[in-house]
CSV table of C-alpha atoms and ligand atoms in Angstrom, one decimal:
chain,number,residue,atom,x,y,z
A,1,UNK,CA,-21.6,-37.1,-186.7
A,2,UNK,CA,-18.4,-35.2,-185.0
A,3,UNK,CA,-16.3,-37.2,-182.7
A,4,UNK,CA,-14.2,-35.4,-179.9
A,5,UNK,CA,-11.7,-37.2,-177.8
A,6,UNK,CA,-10.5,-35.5,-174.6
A,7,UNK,CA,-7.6,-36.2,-171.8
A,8,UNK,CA,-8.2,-35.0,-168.0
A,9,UNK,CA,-6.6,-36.3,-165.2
A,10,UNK,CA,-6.5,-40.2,-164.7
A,11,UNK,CA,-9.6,-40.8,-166.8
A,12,UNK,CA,-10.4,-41.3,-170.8
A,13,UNK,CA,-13.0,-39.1,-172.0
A,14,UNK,CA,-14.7,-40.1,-175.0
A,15,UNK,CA,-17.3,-38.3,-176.6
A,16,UNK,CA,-19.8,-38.1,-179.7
A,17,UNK,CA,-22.6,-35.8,-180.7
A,18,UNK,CA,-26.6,-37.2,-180.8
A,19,UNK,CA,-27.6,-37.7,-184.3
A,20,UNK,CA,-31.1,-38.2,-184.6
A,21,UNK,CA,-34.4,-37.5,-183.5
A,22,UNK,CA,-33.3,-33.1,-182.9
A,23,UNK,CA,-35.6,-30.6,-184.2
A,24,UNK,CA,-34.0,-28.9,-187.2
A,25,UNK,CA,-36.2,-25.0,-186.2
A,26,UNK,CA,-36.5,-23.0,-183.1
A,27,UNK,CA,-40.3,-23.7,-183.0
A,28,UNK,CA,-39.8,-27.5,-183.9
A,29,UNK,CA,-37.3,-27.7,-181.1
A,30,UNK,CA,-39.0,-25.5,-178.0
A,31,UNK,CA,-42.0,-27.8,-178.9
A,32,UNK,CA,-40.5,-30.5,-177.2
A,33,UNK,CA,-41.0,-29.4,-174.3
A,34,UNK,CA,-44.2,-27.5,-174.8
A,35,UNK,CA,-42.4,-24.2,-175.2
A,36,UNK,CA,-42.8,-21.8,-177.8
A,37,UNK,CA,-39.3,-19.4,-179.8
A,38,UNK,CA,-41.1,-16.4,-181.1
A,39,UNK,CA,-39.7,-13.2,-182.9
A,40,UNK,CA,-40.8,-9.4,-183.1
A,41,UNK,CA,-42.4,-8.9,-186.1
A,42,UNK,CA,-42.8,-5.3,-187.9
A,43,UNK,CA,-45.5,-5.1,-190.7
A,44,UNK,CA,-43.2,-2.9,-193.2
A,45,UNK,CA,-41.2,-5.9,-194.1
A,46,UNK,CA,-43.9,-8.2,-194.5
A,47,UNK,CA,-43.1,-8.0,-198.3
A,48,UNK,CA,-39.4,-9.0,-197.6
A,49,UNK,CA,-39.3,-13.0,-199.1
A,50,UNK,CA,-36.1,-13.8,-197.0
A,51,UNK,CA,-37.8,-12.2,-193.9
A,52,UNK,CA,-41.4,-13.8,-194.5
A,53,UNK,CA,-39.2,-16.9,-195.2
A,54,UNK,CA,-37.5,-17.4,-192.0
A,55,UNK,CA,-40.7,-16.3,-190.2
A,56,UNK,CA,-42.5,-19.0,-191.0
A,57,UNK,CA,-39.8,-21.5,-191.1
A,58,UNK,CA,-38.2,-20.9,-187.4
A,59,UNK,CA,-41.0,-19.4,-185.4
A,60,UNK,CA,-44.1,-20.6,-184.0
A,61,UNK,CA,-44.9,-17.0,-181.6
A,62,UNK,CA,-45.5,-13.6,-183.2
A,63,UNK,CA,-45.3,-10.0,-180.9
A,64,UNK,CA,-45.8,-6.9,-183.1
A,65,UNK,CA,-43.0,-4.8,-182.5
A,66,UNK,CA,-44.2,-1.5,-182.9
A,67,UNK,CA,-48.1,-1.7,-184.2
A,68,UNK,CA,-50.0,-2.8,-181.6
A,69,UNK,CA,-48.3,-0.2,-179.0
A,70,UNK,CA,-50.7,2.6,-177.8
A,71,UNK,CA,-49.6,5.4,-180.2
A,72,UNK,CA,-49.9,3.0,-183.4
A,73,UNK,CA,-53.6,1.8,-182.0
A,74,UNK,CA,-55.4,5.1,-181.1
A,75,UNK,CA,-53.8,7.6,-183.1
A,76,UNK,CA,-56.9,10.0,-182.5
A,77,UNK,CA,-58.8,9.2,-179.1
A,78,UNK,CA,-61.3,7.3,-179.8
A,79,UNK,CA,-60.5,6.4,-183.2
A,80,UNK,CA,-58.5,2.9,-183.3
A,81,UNK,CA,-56.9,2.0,-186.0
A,82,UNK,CA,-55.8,-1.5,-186.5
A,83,UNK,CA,-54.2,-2.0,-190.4
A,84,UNK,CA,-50.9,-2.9,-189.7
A,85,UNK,CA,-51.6,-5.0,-186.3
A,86,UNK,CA,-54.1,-7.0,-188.5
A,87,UNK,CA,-51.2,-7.9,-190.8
A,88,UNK,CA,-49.1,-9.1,-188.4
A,89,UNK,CA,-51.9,-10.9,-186.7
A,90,UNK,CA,-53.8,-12.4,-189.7
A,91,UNK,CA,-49.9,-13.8,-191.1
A,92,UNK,CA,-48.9,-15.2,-188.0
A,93,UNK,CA,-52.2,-16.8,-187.3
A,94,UNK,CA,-52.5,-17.9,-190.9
A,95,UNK,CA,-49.8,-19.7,-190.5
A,96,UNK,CA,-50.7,-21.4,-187.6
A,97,UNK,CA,-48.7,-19.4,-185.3
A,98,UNK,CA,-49.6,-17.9,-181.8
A,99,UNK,CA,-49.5,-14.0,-181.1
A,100,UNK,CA,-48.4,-11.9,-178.2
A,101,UNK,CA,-50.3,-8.6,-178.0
A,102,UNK,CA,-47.4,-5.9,-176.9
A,103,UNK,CA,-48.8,-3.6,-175.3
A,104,UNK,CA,-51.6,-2.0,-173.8
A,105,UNK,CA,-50.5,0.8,-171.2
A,106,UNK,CA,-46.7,2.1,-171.7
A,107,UNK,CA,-45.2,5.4,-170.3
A,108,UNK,CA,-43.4,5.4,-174.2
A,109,UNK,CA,-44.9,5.1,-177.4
A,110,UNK,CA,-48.3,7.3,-176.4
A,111,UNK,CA,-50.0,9.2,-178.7
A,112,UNK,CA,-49.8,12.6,-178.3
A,113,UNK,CA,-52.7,13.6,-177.3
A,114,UNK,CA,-52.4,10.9,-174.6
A,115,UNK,CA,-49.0,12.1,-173.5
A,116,UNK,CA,-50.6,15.9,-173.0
A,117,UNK,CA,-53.2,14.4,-170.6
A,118,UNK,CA,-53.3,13.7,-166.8
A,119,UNK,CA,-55.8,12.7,-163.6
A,120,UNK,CA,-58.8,11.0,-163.8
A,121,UNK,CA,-59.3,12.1,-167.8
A,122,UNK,CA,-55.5,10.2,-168.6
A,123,UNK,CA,-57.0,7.4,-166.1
A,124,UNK,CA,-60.0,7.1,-167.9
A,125,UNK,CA,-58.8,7.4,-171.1
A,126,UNK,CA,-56.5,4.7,-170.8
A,127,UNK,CA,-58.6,2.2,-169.3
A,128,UNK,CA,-60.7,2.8,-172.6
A,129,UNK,CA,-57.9,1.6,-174.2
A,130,UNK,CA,-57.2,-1.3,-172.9
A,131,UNK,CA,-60.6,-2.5,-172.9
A,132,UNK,CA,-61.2,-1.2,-176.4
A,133,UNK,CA,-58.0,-3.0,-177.5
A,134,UNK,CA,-58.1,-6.4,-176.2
A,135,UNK,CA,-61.8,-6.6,-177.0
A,136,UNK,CA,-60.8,-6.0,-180.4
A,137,UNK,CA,-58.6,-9.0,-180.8
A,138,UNK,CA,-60.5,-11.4,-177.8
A,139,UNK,CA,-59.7,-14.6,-178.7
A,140,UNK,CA,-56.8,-13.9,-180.8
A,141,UNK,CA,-54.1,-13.1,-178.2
A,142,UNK,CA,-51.6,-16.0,-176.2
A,143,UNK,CA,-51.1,-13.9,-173.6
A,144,UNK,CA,-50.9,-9.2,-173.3
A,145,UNK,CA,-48.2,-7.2,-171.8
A,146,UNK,CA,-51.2,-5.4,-170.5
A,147,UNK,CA,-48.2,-3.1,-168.2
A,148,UNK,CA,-44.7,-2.4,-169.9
A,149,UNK,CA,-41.8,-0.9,-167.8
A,150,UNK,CA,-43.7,0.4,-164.9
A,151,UNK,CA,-40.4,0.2,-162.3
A,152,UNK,CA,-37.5,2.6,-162.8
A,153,UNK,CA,-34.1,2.1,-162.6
A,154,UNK,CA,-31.3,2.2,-159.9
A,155,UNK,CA,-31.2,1.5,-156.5
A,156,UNK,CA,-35.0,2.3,-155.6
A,157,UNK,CA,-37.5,-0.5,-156.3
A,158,UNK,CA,-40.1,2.0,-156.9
A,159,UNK,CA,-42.1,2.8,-159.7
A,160,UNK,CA,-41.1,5.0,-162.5
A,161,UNK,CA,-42.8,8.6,-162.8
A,162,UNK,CA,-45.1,8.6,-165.2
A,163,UNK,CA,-47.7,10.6,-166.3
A,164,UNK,CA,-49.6,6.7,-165.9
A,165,UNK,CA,-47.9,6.8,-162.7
A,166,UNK,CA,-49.3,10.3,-161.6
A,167,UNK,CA,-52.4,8.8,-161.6
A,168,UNK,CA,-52.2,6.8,-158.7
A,169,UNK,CA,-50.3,4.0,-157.5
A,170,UNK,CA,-53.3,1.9,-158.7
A,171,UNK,CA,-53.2,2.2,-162.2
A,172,UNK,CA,-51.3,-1.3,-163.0
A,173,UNK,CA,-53.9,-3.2,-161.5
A,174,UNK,CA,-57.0,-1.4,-162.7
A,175,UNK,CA,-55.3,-1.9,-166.0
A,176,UNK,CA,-55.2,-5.6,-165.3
A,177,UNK,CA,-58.9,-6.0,-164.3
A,178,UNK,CA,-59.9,-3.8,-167.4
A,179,UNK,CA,-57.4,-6.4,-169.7
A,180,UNK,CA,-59.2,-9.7,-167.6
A,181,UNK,CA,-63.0,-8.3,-168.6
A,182,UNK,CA,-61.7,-7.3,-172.4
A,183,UNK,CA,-60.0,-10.8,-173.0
A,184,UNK,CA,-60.8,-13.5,-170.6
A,185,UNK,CA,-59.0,-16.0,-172.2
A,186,UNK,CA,-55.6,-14.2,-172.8
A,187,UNK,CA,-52.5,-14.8,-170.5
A,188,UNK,CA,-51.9,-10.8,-168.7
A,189,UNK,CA,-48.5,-9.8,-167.9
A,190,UNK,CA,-46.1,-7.5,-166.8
A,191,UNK,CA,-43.3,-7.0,-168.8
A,192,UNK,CA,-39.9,-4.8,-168.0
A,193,UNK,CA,-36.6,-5.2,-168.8
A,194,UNK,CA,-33.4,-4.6,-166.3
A,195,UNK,CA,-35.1,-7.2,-163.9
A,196,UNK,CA,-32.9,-10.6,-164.9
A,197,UNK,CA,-30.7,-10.7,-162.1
A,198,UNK,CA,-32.2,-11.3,-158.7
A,199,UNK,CA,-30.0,-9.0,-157.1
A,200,UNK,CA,-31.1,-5.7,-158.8
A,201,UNK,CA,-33.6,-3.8,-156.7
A,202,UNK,CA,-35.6,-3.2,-159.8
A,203,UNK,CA,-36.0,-7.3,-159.5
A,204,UNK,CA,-36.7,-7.1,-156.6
A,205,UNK,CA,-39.6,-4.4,-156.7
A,206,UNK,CA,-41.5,-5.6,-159.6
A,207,UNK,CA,-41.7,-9.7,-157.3
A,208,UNK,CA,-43.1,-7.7,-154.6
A,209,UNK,CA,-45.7,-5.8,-156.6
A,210,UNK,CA,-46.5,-9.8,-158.2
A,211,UNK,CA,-46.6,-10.9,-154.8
A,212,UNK,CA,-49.4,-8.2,-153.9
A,213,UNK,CA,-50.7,-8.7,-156.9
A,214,UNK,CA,-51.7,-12.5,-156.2
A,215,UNK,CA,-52.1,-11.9,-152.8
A,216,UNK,CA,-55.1,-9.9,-153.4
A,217,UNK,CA,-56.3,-11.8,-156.3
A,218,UNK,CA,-55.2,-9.0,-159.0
A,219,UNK,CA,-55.7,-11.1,-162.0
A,220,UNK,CA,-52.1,-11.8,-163.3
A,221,UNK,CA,-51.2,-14.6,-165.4
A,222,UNK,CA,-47.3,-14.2,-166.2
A,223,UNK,CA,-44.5,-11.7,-166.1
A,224,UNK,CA,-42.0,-10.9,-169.2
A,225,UNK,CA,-38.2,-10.2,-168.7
A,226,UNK,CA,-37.0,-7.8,-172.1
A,227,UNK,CA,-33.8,-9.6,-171.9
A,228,UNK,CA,-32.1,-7.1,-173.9
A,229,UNK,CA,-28.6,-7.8,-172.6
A,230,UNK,CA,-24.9,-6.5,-174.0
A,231,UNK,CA,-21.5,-6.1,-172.4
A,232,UNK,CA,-22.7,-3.4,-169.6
A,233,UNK,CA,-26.1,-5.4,-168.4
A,234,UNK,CA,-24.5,-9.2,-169.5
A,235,UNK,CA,-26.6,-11.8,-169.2
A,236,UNK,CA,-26.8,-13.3,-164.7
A,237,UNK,CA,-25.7,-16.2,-163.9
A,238,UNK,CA,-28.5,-15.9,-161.5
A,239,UNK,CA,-31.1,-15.6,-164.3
A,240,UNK,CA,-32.9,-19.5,-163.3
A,241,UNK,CA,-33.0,-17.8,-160.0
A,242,UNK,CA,-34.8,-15.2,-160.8
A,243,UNK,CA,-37.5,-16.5,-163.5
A,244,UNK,CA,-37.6,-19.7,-160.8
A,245,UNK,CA,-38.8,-17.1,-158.3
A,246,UNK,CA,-41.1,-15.3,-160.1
A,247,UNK,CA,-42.5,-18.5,-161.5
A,248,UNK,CA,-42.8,-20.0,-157.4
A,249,UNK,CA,-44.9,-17.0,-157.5
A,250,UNK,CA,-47.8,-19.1,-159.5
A,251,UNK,CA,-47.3,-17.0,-162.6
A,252,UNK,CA,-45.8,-18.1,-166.2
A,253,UNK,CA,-42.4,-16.6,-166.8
A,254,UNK,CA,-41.6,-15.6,-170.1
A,255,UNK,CA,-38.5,-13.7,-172.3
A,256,UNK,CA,-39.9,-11.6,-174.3
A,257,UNK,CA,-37.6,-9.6,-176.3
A,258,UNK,CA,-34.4,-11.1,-176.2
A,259,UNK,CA,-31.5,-9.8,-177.9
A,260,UNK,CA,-27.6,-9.9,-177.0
A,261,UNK,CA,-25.2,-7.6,-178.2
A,262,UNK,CA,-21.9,-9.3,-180.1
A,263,UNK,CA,-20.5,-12.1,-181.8
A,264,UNK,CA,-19.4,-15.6,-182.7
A,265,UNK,CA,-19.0,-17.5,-179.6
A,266,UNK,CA,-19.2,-15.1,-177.0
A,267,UNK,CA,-22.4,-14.3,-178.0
A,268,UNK,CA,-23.4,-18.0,-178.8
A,269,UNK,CA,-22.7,-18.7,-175.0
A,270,UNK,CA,-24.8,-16.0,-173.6
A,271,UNK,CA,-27.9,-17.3,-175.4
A,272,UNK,CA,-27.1,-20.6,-174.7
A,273,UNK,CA,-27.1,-19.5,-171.3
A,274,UNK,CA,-30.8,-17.4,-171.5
A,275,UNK,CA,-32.1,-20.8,-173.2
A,276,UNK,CA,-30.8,-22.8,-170.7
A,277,UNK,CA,-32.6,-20.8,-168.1
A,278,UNK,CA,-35.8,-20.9,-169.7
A,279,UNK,CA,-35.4,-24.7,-169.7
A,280,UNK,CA,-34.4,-25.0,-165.9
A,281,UNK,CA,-37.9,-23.8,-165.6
A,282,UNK,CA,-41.0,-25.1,-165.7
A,283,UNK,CA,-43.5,-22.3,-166.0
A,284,UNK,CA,-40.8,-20.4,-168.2
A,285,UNK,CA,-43.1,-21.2,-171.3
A,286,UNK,CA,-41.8,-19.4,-174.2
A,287,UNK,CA,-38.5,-17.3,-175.5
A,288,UNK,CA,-39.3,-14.3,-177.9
A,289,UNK,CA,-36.5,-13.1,-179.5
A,290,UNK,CA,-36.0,-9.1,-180.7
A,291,UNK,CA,-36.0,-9.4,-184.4
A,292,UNK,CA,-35.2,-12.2,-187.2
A,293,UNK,CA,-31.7,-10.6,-188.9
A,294,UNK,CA,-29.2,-8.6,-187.1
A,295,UNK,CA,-30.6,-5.9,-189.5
A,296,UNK,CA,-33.9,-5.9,-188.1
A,297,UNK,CA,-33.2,-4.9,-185.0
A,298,UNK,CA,-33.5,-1.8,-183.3
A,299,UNK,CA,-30.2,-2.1,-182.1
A,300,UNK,CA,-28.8,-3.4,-185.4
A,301,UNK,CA,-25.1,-1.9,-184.8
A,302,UNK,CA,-24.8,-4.6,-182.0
A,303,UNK,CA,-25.6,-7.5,-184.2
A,304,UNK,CA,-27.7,-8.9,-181.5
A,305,UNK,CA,-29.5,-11.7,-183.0
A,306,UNK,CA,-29.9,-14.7,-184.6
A,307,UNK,CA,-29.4,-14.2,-188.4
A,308,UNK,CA,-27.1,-12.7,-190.6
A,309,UNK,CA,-27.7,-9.5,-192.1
A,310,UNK,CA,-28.1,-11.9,-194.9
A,311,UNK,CA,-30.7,-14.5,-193.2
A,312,UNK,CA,-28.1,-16.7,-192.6
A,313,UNK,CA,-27.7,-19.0,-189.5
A,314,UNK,CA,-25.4,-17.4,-186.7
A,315,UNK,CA,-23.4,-19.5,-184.0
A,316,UNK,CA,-25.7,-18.4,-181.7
A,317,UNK,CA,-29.0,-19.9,-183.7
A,318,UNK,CA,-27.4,-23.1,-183.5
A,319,UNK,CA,-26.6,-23.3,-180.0
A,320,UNK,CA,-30.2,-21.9,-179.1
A,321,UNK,CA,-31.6,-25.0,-181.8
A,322,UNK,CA,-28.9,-27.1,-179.6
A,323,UNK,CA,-30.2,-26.6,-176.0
A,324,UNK,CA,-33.9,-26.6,-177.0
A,325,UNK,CA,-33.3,-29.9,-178.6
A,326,UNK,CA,-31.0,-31.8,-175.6
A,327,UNK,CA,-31.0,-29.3,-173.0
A,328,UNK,CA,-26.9,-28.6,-172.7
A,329,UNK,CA,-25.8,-27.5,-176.7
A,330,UNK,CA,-24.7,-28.7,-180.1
A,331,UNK,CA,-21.2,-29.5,-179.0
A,332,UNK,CA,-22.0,-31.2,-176.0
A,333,UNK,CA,-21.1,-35.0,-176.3
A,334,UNK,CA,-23.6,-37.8,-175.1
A,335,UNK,CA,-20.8,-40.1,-173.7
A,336,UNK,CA,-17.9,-40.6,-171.2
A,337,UNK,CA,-16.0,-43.2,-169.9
A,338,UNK,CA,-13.5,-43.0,-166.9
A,339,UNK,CA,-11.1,-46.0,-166.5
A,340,UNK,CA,-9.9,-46.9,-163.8
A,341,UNK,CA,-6.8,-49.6,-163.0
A,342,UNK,CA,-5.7,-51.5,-165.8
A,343,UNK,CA,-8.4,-52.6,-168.2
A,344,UNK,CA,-7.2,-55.4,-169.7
A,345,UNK,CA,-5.8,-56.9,-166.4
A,346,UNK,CA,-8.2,-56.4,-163.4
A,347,UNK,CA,-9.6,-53.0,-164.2
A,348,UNK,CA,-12.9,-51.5,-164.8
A,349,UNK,CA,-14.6,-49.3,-167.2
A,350,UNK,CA,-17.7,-47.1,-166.6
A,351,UNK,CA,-19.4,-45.1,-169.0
A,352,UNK,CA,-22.1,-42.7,-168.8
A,353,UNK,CA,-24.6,-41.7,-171.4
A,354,UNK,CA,-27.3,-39.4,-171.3
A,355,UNK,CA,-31.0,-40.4,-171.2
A,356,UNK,CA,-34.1,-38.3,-170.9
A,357,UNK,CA,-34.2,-34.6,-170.8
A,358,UNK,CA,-36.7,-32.5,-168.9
A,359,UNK,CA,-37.0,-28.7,-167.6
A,360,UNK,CA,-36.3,-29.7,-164.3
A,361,UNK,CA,-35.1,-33.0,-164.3
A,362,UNK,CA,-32.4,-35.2,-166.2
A,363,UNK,CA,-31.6,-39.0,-166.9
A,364,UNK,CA,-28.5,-40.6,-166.7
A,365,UNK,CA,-27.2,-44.2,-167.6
A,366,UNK,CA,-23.9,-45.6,-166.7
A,367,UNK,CA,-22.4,-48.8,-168.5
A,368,UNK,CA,-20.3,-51.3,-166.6
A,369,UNK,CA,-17.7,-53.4,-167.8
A,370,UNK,CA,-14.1,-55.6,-166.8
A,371,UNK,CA,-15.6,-57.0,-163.7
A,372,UNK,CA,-19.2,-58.1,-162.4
A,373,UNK,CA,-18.2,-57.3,-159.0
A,374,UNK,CA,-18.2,-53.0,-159.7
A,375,UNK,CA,-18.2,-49.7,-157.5
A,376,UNK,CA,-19.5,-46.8,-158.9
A,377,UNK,CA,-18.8,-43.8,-157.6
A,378,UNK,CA,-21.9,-41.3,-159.1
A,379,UNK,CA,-20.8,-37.2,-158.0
A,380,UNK,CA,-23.4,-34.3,-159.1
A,381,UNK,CA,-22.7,-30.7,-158.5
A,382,UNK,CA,-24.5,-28.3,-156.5
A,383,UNK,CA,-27.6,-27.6,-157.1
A,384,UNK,CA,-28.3,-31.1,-158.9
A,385,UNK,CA,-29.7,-33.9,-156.4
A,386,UNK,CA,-30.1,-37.6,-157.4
A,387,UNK,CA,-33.9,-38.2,-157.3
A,388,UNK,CA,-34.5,-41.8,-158.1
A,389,UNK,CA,-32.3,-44.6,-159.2
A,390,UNK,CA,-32.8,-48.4,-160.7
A,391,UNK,CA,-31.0,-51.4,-161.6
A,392,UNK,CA,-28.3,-50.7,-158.7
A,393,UNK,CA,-28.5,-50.4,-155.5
A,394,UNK,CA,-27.0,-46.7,-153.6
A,395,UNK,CA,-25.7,-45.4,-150.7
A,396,UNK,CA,-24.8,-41.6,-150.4
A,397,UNK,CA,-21.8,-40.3,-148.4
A,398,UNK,CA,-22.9,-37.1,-148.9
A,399,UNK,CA,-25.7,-35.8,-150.8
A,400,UNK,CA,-23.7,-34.9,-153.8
A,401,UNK,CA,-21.8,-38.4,-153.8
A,402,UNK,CA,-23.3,-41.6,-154.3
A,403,UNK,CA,-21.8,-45.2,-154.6
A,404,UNK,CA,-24.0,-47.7,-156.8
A,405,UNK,CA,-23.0,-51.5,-156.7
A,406,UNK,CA,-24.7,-54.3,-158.5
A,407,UNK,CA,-28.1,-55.2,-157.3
A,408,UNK,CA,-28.2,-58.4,-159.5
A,409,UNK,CA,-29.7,-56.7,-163.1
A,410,UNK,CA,-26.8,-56.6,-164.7
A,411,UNK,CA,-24.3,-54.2,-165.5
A,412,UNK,CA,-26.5,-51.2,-166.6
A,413,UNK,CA,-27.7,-48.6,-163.9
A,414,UNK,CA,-29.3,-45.5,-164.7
A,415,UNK,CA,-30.7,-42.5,-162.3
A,416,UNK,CA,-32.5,-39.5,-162.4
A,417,UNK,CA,-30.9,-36.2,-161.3
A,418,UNK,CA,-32.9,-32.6,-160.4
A,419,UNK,CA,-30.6,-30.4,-161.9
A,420,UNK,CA,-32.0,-26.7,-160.4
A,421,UNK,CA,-30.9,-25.0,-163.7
A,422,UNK,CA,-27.1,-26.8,-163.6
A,423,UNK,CA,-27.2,-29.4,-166.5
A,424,UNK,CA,-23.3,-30.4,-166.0
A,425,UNK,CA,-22.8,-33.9,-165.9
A,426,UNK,CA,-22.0,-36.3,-163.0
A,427,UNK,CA,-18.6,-37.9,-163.0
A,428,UNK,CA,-18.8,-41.3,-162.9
A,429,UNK,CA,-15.8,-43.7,-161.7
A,430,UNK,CA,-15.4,-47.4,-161.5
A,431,UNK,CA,-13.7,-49.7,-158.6
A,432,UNK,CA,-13.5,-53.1,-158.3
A,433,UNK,CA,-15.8,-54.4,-155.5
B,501,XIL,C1,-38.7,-0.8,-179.7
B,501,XIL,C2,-38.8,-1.1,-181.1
B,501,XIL,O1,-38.0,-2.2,-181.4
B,501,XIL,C3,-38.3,0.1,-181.9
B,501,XIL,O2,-38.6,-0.2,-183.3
B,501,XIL,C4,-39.0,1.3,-181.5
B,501,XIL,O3,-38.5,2.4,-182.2
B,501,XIL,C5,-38.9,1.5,-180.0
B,501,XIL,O4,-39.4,0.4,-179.3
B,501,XIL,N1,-38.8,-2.4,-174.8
B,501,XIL,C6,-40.0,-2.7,-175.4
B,501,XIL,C7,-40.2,-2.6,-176.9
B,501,XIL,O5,-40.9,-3.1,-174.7
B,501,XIL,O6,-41.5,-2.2,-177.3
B,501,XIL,C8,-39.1,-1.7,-177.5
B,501,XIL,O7,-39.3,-1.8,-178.9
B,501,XIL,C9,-37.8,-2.1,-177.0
B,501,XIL,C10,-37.7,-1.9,-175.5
């Protein structure tokens, strides 16, 4: 237990970190609040011990990262072949984890024979494969990126060219309905990356086609953001906008490849950031991360994950492990006390502690003492709201400020706060009545 003592302005700050009761893995801790924290998974190191290890340790959601992809899955048309997607999916499934199937119908990773094609045979041909491919594994899969990266880039909205594309403008949906007969039970989505901040037109085009999409009874369960972020596409700080969109939508949000390029804190920050945004929302159900050790990854120069090279813990695992478990990070303290007048002559103390965590929604508790007769003044900041209160009774001057005074339960209030993806604390100060 770590103990940090602060100075601001006119008020003590006194702090400790929780102790107990915090999951001590990624899947353990996302648990909690009926989340998943997968990884990519590739089948050639399968026979790695430290890999396998941490696998089944940390993570409780498996995505193949290459071999379930079109070109690894029907090598030959009509011939599917399915080896090294099996492994992946009979070891995560042995050991009780869930899979997400990645993914049916891609502009990249065709076979050739695929990429050579075009009209209604390139149509045809992949519709075949998606039904082919999630019938094979009904019943098996969490949820499909049935469409990957089907926007482009830039200013446009629009779709990307694609021989897929070329087809006609229809071919996401027809590859949705094909994926819904196939797999009734699996979750579909659409999955892209460069579509985290709300801003982007890229964003923006892929909520309209979502909007359509469930306007017109498309069968669409969720939609994926890559989250593959470094210094020149950093991490939004609209990001709980966005996924809080999508998700108003009526579709799960998910992040399904996340990786972020750096180091030691920095880095830590930014993925405390993507957790936290996950959390702010409650149909943001699961975070997939890119890879288990930095030297898994496809972008291994960048040293964008989780582990060590070595399979050790990196600042950023623990304050991921620290926001799934209490919503704000592993150094965030649990207390603070302002003081206000003189203490021991007249004064009074209030101290607030955290309660009960949520995705949208947190408890707090404030503690009373020097005089029966107190004023609290409770602030939140913008977007937070104060939804419910007891043992007090309030009045707001504004709907950021509210004042609590004794309602005759003692010196103990507490209240809830809606905290729209902003999980500061309030300030809490203390007057004599
Ligand atoms: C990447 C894999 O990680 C690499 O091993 C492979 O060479 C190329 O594809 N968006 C996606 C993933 O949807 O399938 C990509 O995975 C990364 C970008």
């Amino acid at each position: 237990m770590s103990a940090i003592v602060a100075a601001t302005a006119g008020a003590a700050v006194i702090a400790a970190t929780p102790a107990s009761g915090a999951a001590s893995t990624l899947g353990a801790a996302a648990q909690q609040s009926g989340r998943y924290f997968g990884t990519a998974v590739a089948a050639n190191k399968l026979g790695d011990s430290t890999y396998v290890g941490i696998l089944n340790r940390e993570f409780d959601m498996v995505t193949a990262e290459n071999e379930m992809k079109m070109d690894a899955t029907e090598p030959n048309q009509g011939q599917f072949s399915y080896g090294n997607a099996d492994r992946i999916v009979n070891q995560a499934r042995n050991q009780g984890k869930r899979v997400r199937g990645h993914a049916l119908a891609w502009h990249s990773q065709q076979p050739g024979w695929m990429q050579n094609m075009s009209g209604t045979a390139l149509r045809n041909a992949m519709l075949n494969h998606v039904t082919q491919v999630a019938s094979y594994y009904r019943g098996k899969i969490y949820a499909w990126d049935v469409v990957n990266e089907a926007f482009a880039d830039g200013s446009s909205g629009g779709r990307r060219d694609s021989n897929l594309q070329r087809t006609g403008n229809d071919w996401i949906e027809a590859a949705f309905r094909a994926a819904r007969s196939a797999d009734p039970g699996a979750k579909l989505c659409y999955n892209d990356y460069n579509t985290d901040n709300w801003s982007h037109a890229k964003t923006q085009g892929v909520y309209r086609m979502v909007q359509d999409f469930k306007s017109r009874g498309v069968p669409i369960d969720c939609v994926g953001f890559q989250a593959h972020f470094n210094s020149g596409n950093p991490v939004p700080s609209n990001y709980h906008t966005t996924l809080g969109n999508f998700a108003a939508l009526g579709v799960d949000v998910q992040i399904t490849e996340l990786d972020i390029e750096g180091s030691g804190s920095s880095q830590a920050q930014q993925y405390q950031g993507v957790t936290q945004a996950c959390l702010s929302v409650a149909r943001c159900t699961g975070i997939t991360v890119w890879g288990i050790r930095d030297s898994d990854s496809w972008r291994a120069s960048g040293t964008p994950l989780l582990f060590d090279g070595s399979g050790n813990k990196k600042a950023a695992y623990n304050s991921v492990l620290g926001v799934l478990n209490n919503g704000t990070g592993t150094t965030t303290p649990t207390t603070t006390t302002t003081t206000s007048g003189n203490p021991g002559g007249g004064g009074c103390t209030a101290t607030y502690s955290e309660g009960e965590k949520w995705s949208d929604r947190f408890n707090g508790n404030v503690t009373v003492s020097g005089t029966d007769n107190w004023v609290v003044t409770v602030t939140v900041s913008s977007p937070q709201r104060v939804i419910a209160t007891w043992n007090t009774s309030a009045t707001w001057g504004s709907a950021n400020v509210m004042t609590a005074r004794p309602n005759g339960s003692g010196n103990t209030f507490g209240f809830t706060v809606q905290h729209g993806g902003n999980w500061n604390w309030p300030t809490v100060s203390c007057q004599v009545g």
